[in-house]
Amino acid sequence: MKPVPLSEIIEAIGGSYAGPRELGIVHIRPLRDAGPEDLSFLSNPKYQPLLSETRAAAILVGRDVEGDDPRFIRVGDPYLALATILQTWFAHVPGPEEISPRAEIASSARLGDGVAVGPNAVIGENAVIGARVRIHAGAVIGAEVRIGDDTVIYPNATVYHRCIVGRRCIIHSGAVIGADGYGFATSGGRHHKIPQVGIVRIEDDVEVGANTTIDRAALGETVVGEGTKIDNLVMIAHNVRIGRHCLIVAQTGIAGSTEIGDGCVFGGQSGAAGHLRIASGVQVAAQAAVMKDAPEKITLAGSPARPLREFLRSQALVGRLPDLLKRIERLEEERRDK
Amino acid sequence: MKPVPLSEIIEAIGGSYAGPRELGIVHIRPLRDAGPEDLSFLSNPKYQPLLSETRAAAILVGRDVEGDDPRFIRVGDPYLALATILQTWFAHVPGPEEISPRAEIASSARLGDGVAVGPNAVIGENAVIGARVRIHAGAVIGAEVRIGDDTVIYPNATVYHRCIVGRRCIIHSGAVIGADGYGFATSGGRHHKIPQVGIVRIEDDVEVGANTTIDRAALGETVVGEGTKIDNLVMIAHNVRIGRHCLIVAQTGIAGSTEIGDGCVFGGQSGAAGHLRIASGVQVAAQAAVMKDAPEKITLAGSPARPLREFLRSQALVGRLPDLLKRIERLEEERRDK
Amino acid sequence: MKPVPLSEIIEAIGGSYAGPRELGIVHIRPLRDAGPEDLSFLSNPKYQPLLSETRAAAILVGRDVEGDDPRFIRVGDPYLALATILQTWFAHVPGPEEISPRAEIASSARLGDGVAVGPNAVIGENAVIGARVRIHAGAVIGAEVRIGDDTVIYPNATVYHRCIVGRRCIIHSGAVIGADGYGFATSGGRHHKIPQVGIVRIEDDVEVGANTTIDRAALGETVVGEGTKIDNLVMIAHNVRIGRHCLIVAQTGIAGSTEIGDGCVFGGQSGAAGHLRIASGVQVAAQAAVMKDAPEKITLAGSPARPLREFLRSQALVGRLPDLLKRIERLEEERRDK
């Protein structure tokens, strides 16, 4: 691809830089791999030792990083600057640019300006698709679905009938929005299906990872709040309500009807039981299992989850059990010796 | 949609009700959201306080619920009554009503009466599809697959060649039935594939959640018994045999060749090791890991799993470790003081 | 199907056998199910008692198995012999044999000799597909993807743009290769997407299970090394590097940028935190969570993971806590008695 003038990049992100400006940047690469036509960055301090070794042409660093390498571009938040640079010059995703003759679009569906639909994608009856939405190959959008402007649906994702997806959302391949919640009335040892007649409502700026499933409500709505980012293979059960700007890391499961506040973080493979209320700002460690309400901001760990400090203390004491056992044995021996 | 006369509903479920019968019900809604044209219900006692606040026109409640609200419809099992009402009047799922000209159906496949196949669905050679089966857009049914009457396959689900799906089953989007089991012969540090030449056999009335995977047997069959309900993102490995009327909650994994009896319940994110026998009626807590046979009905918890009572006792004692440590220290001090 | 002469089979695997050779083998079946036209095998010693009961015509066993049943075919590794026999005579998978007129292949894509593409499969611009590659129905191969010779892509799998898949790989249904890694720069409580502009590179002879997700790198490559076998519903995050000949069992999650050596084994539902280095040969027990570097070959268990021996000891001592408590109480009583 054509090099991007470094001067343009610096102008866009507003960093301070003392090196030559006539360079052209071909790729953004990590410190270890960057060559003399590449821009790199330091965001995780763990990689600081690589600063002296990298062959990068220029390096985004924080204002507090030591050294005076002329390649440093000092900015307030290198990671955010990186996001801007990538988004502006390096993030083009190939895919549908128009409506494929091999897309199957119901005649009653309404499509906004500039919608692109890939081959073998399907849009059901009365669906309403916002402007500039991009629906990749093989994705299936059910009847009466509403999708907001500028959203992207990747190949082979499925949105069931009547669900609502906001603006600027990204739904990755294999994600399933709106399958039936897991609801049965058990009688005489048999499980009778409770038809799931609610929907999923996803607000603006949400990202849903590959093969994640978000079930439709039994009645009413399963909700994912604005700006929340969900990783791959996550399970959001029926009638869950997730607040705004949460992070739900891969393989997490949230059971039915649980309500989660704003700005929560669930680590990988964590879970929450059903019908809980979890306050804004709660953080849940990887593999933890939240089994009761978390009424205020706290960090939880363990299965079942407890406050992190308590968890760490228990862990440490469990590690010291051999020592405790020895001390008990010594006390017993001394008693016998008397 | 057109309101359903409340009198018809009460007639169908046989509840006792003292209020006005000339009402029409537009939606079924939870207590919190229901309005004056809606029917609601109380199934989980946790929500009892909402009974006085709800604006619902009528409310399904159990016979033992206190109060004499004229809106109460008293029934033996409100949840089961709800299932019946939803199924009868509110559960229509839009989708294929006939065979789409854009479905790809092998000429050797045999289709029963009233089969509906969505656009871009594929049915392979010699497949046998029962009456009234509904195969949604983008689903792929392999060669020689057999599907029983009245089963529904949702968009983008895949059933590999030769697998068998029973009657009245529901297979949600992204589910994969019959991919290869994970079997390798390791020799000289390399893993040689054991071709998986068995099948998956799913009996009648089974539901398989979105993005769940059920692997084909190495030889013989992987079996899911009649009436068993499997949630999303579950992994059933090759040669597993699951009994009848089990509940397998989301993100559970059952390793190869394990046999599970009837009426078992696996909580979310739980697992079972391979080659185990788990008796009918065993219940496994969320995130538990069953590592050995469970020869009789029992509730298991923890990783590795042990009887629930034992697990809870250990958990409690681990929580008391700081106290135990203090008591040991006090004993040691007293000894020194002598 | 036509019986395979037993004499041919024995010739191919080179076992020692004293029984009649004029038999024909119709199926390979487990000991319990095999009939008089079937070949069976003993690989897991757990099933040895079935040897006397089986009706199989011939049985693959190890050289050290006791008994002199004339049906025994003695070989060095019965499981490996089984793999050979199945691969040679019993493993045909029906599917595309040519390019379906209903496949959608970009005119700029280059296809090797003997490529087969099923209906509704999609191949993007400038993709390069090796000889004899078989792409099943509904699979979507993005622009500029490269796929090596003899690889099989099952129905409804997705490979995002620019990713690379090696030779003789098997990608099962619903697998998603190359969706965006989970990377955000958080500023003012909002999460700003870091565009993920790297790729996934899968080396030769890798198998990827159904509904597994392998995310593209933020920059650079996410790598799965030669001969590594990945089970279903596994999550490999961005910039992970997995070595050669590893086994990654179902529902495992490897967080971003972690590097794993050769020949490692991750048990089901296990996980590794991000930015770790895990040495060749490390084994991780089911449900374990690796939270720090593992600089040498070791077996880890528990959450957080620790050396197996330590884990087992802690587990045992936790089980003995009721006893420890009693012993402390007795010491305290004796003290009071004085």
Short mmCIF file of C-alpha atoms in Angstrom, two decimals, chain B residues 44-261:
data_model
loop_
_atom_site.label_atom_id
_atom_site.label_comp_id
_atom_site.label_asym_id
_atom_site.label_seq_id
_atom_site.Cartn_x
_atom_site.Cartn_y
_atom_site.Cartn_z
CA ASN B 44 -40.44 -16.83 40.86
CA PRO B 45 -41.49 -15.76 44.43
CA LYS B 46 -38.64 -13.22 44.34
CA TYR B 47 -40.90 -10.98 42.28
CA GLN B 48 -43.94 -11.17 44.62
CA PRO B 49 -43.55 -7.51 45.78
CA LEU B 50 -44.30 -6.42 42.21
CA LEU B 51 -47.85 -7.86 42.41
CA SER B 52 -49.19 -4.72 44.06
CA GLU B 53 -47.48 -2.39 41.60
CA THR B 54 -48.15 -4.05 38.27
CA ARG B 55 -50.63 -2.48 35.88
CA ALA B 56 -51.38 -5.83 34.22
CA ALA B 57 -54.99 -6.63 33.27
CA ALA B 58 -54.70 -10.15 34.67
CA ILE B 59 -52.02 -12.15 36.48
CA LEU B 60 -51.33 -15.89 36.51
CA VAL B 61 -50.48 -16.94 40.08
CA GLY B 62 -50.20 -20.20 42.00
CA ARG B 63 -53.07 -21.40 44.16
CA ASP B 64 -51.13 -20.61 47.34
CA VAL B 65 -50.28 -16.97 46.64
CA GLU B 66 -51.76 -14.65 49.29
CA GLY B 67 -54.15 -11.84 48.46
CA ASP B 68 -57.44 -11.52 46.65
CA ASP B 69 -56.59 -9.23 43.75
CA PRO B 70 -59.49 -9.70 41.28
CA ARG B 71 -56.87 -9.81 38.51
CA PHE B 72 -55.45 -13.11 39.82
CA ILE B 73 -55.93 -16.18 37.66
CA ARG B 74 -55.12 -19.03 40.03
CA VAL B 75 -53.63 -22.14 38.47
CA GLY B 76 -51.67 -25.17 39.65
CA ASP B 77 -48.47 -24.18 37.83
CA PRO B 78 -48.37 -20.60 36.51
CA TYR B 79 -45.24 -21.27 34.47
CA LEU B 80 -46.79 -24.24 32.69
CA ALA B 81 -49.97 -22.21 32.07
CA LEU B 82 -47.81 -19.46 30.62
CA ALA B 83 -46.16 -21.99 28.30
CA THR B 84 -49.55 -23.09 27.02
CA ILE B 85 -50.82 -19.54 26.46
CA LEU B 86 -47.66 -18.44 24.67
CA GLN B 87 -47.57 -21.56 22.52
CA THR B 88 -51.22 -21.20 21.53
CA TRP B 89 -51.48 -17.50 20.70
CA PHE B 90 -48.16 -15.66 20.84
CA ALA B 91 -45.34 -17.88 19.55
CA HIS B 92 -45.41 -17.49 15.77
CA VAL B 93 -41.88 -17.35 14.37
CA PRO B 94 -41.63 -15.79 10.91
CA GLY B 95 -39.55 -17.77 8.47
CA PRO B 96 -39.89 -20.04 5.47
CA GLU B 97 -43.45 -21.12 4.64
CA GLU B 98 -42.52 -23.02 1.50
CA ILE B 99 -39.46 -24.17 -0.40
CA SER B 100 -37.46 -21.15 -1.52
CA PRO B 101 -36.30 -21.20 -5.15
CA ARG B 102 -32.94 -20.22 -3.69
CA ALA B 103 -32.67 -23.30 -1.51
CA GLU B 104 -30.30 -25.95 -2.87
CA ILE B 105 -31.87 -29.37 -2.48
CA ALA B 106 -30.23 -32.50 -3.87
CA SER B 107 -32.50 -34.29 -6.31
CA SER B 108 -32.02 -37.52 -4.36
CA ALA B 109 -33.26 -35.98 -1.09
CA ARG B 110 -36.76 -36.95 0.03
CA LEU B 111 -38.96 -34.28 1.60
CA GLY B 112 -42.14 -34.95 3.58
CA ASP B 113 -45.39 -33.02 3.22
CA GLY B 114 -45.33 -29.37 4.11
CA VAL B 115 -41.56 -29.01 4.39
CA ALA B 116 -40.38 -25.38 4.24
CA VAL B 117 -36.83 -24.46 3.29
CA GLY B 118 -35.41 -20.93 3.40
CA PRO B 119 -33.13 -19.23 0.87
CA ASN B 120 -29.56 -20.49 0.66
CA ALA B 121 -30.32 -23.50 2.82
CA VAL B 122 -28.71 -26.68 1.50
CA ILE B 123 -29.95 -30.27 1.71
CA GLY B 124 -27.51 -32.98 0.66
CA GLU B 125 -27.82 -36.20 -1.31
CA ASN B 126 -30.24 -38.84 -0.03
CA ALA B 127 -31.28 -36.80 3.00
CA VAL B 128 -34.72 -37.72 4.36
CA ILE B 129 -36.67 -34.78 5.78
CA GLY B 130 -39.89 -35.44 7.73
CA ALA B 131 -43.25 -33.75 7.34
CA ARG B 132 -43.61 -30.10 8.23
CA VAL B 133 -39.88 -29.71 8.95
CA ARG B 134 -38.81 -26.08 8.69
CA ILE B 135 -35.25 -25.40 7.62
CA HIS B 136 -34.35 -21.72 7.85
CA ALA B 137 -32.03 -19.71 5.62
CA GLY B 138 -28.43 -20.73 5.35
CA ALA B 139 -28.75 -24.00 7.28
CA VAL B 140 -26.75 -26.87 5.80
CA ILE B 141 -28.07 -30.43 6.05
CA GLY B 142 -25.49 -33.01 4.96
CA ALA B 143 -25.89 -36.07 2.79
CA GLU B 144 -27.94 -38.98 4.15
CA VAL B 145 -29.12 -36.99 7.17
CA ARG B 146 -32.51 -37.99 8.57
CA ILE B 147 -34.73 -35.41 10.26
CA GLY B 148 -38.01 -36.32 11.97
CA ASP B 149 -41.40 -34.64 11.53
CA ASP B 150 -42.04 -31.12 12.81
CA THR B 151 -38.43 -30.32 13.60
CA VAL B 152 -37.14 -26.75 13.16
CA ILE B 153 -33.59 -25.95 12.05
CA TYR B 154 -32.70 -22.26 12.49
CA PRO B 155 -30.48 -20.17 10.17
CA ASN B 156 -26.86 -21.13 9.65
CA ALA B 157 -27.05 -24.34 11.71
CA THR B 158 -25.12 -27.31 10.29
CA VAL B 159 -25.93 -31.01 10.44
CA TYR B 160 -23.11 -33.17 9.08
CA HIS B 161 -23.66 -36.20 6.83
CA ARG B 162 -25.56 -39.24 8.09
CA CYS B 163 -26.60 -37.75 11.46
CA ILE B 164 -30.12 -38.37 12.74
CA VAL B 165 -32.38 -35.75 14.32
CA GLY B 166 -35.70 -36.80 15.88
CA ARG B 167 -39.21 -35.37 15.73
CA ARG B 168 -40.22 -32.01 17.15
CA CYS B 169 -36.60 -31.03 17.77
CA ILE B 170 -35.39 -27.43 17.67
CA ILE B 171 -31.83 -26.77 16.48
CA HIS B 172 -30.78 -23.15 16.93
CA SER B 173 -28.55 -21.04 14.74
CA GLY B 174 -24.90 -21.86 14.58
CA ALA B 175 -25.33 -25.25 16.24
CA VAL B 176 -23.07 -27.88 14.69
CA ILE B 177 -24.28 -31.48 14.83
CA GLY B 178 -21.83 -34.14 13.77
CA ALA B 179 -18.46 -32.47 13.34
CA ASP B 180 -15.52 -34.81 13.89
CA GLY B 181 -14.83 -35.96 17.42
CA TYR B 182 -11.44 -35.04 18.82
CA GLY B 183 -9.51 -38.25 18.37
CA PHE B 184 -5.83 -38.62 17.60
CA ALA B 185 -3.25 -41.37 17.87
CA THR B 186 -0.03 -39.72 19.01
CA SER B 187 3.15 -41.28 17.74
CA GLY B 188 6.61 -39.74 17.75
CA GLY B 189 5.21 -36.45 19.05
CA ARG B 190 2.78 -36.10 16.15
CA HIS B 191 -0.98 -36.45 16.32
CA HIS B 192 -2.54 -38.67 13.67
CA LYS B 193 -6.22 -38.18 13.04
CA ILE B 194 -8.57 -41.01 13.87
CA PRO B 195 -11.24 -40.56 11.21
CA GLN B 196 -14.57 -40.17 12.96
CA VAL B 197 -16.91 -42.47 11.09
CA GLY B 198 -19.79 -42.68 13.56
CA ILE B 199 -22.79 -40.38 13.74
CA VAL B 200 -24.86 -38.25 16.10
CA ARG B 201 -28.34 -39.47 16.93
CA ILE B 202 -30.69 -36.97 18.54
CA GLU B 203 -33.98 -38.38 19.80
CA ASP B 204 -37.40 -36.70 19.79
CA ASP B 205 -38.24 -33.40 21.50
CA VAL B 206 -34.64 -32.31 22.00
CA GLU B 207 -33.67 -28.63 21.84
CA VAL B 208 -30.10 -27.68 20.93
CA GLY B 209 -29.01 -24.11 21.73
CA ALA B 210 -27.21 -21.62 19.52
CA ASN B 211 -23.58 -22.43 18.68
CA THR B 212 -23.66 -25.69 20.63
CA THR B 213 -21.53 -28.47 19.16
CA ILE B 214 -22.31 -32.19 19.33
CA ASP B 215 -19.55 -34.27 17.79
CA ARG B 216 -20.07 -37.43 15.77
CA ALA B 217 -18.83 -40.68 17.29
CA ALA B 218 -15.46 -42.12 16.37
CA LEU B 219 -17.42 -45.31 15.73
CA GLY B 220 -21.03 -45.91 16.59
CA GLU B 221 -23.17 -43.07 17.91
CA THR B 222 -23.14 -39.98 20.05
CA VAL B 223 -26.65 -39.93 21.54
CA VAL B 224 -28.86 -37.22 23.03
CA GLY B 225 -31.93 -38.77 24.65
CA GLU B 226 -35.56 -37.84 24.22
CA GLY B 227 -36.72 -34.59 25.74
CA THR B 228 -33.25 -33.39 26.77
CA LYS B 229 -32.78 -29.63 26.48
CA ILE B 230 -29.33 -28.27 25.69
CA ASP B 231 -28.52 -24.57 26.08
CA ASN B 232 -26.09 -22.46 24.02
CA LEU B 233 -22.35 -23.00 23.52
CA VAL B 234 -22.40 -26.47 25.04
CA MET B 235 -19.83 -29.06 23.92
CA ILE B 236 -20.89 -32.70 23.70
CA ALA B 237 -17.91 -34.79 22.68
CA HIS B 238 -17.82 -37.95 20.60
CA ASN B 239 -19.49 -41.12 21.83
CA VAL B 240 -21.17 -39.35 24.75
CA ARG B 241 -24.58 -40.79 25.62
CA ILE B 242 -26.97 -38.41 27.34
CA GLY B 243 -30.20 -39.82 28.76
CA ARG B 244 -33.73 -38.52 28.53
CA HIS B 245 -35.13 -35.29 29.94
CA CYS B 246 -31.78 -33.86 31.03
CA LEU B 247 -31.00 -30.14 31.25
CA ILE B 248 -27.55 -29.09 30.08
CA VAL B 249 -27.03 -25.41 30.78
CA ALA B 250 -24.87 -23.06 28.70
CA GLN B 251 -21.14 -23.54 28.17
CA THR B 252 -21.08 -27.00 29.76
CA GLY B 253 -18.66 -29.53 28.31
CA ILE B 254 -19.05 -33.31 28.40
CA ALA B 255 -15.90 -35.18 27.40
CA GLY B 256 -15.74 -38.24 25.18
CA SER B 257 -17.60 -41.51 25.88
CA THR B 258 -19.20 -40.34 29.12
CA GLU B 259 -22.65 -41.79 29.76
CA ILE B 260 -25.26 -39.71 31.55
CA GLY B 261 -28.55 -41.11 32.86
#
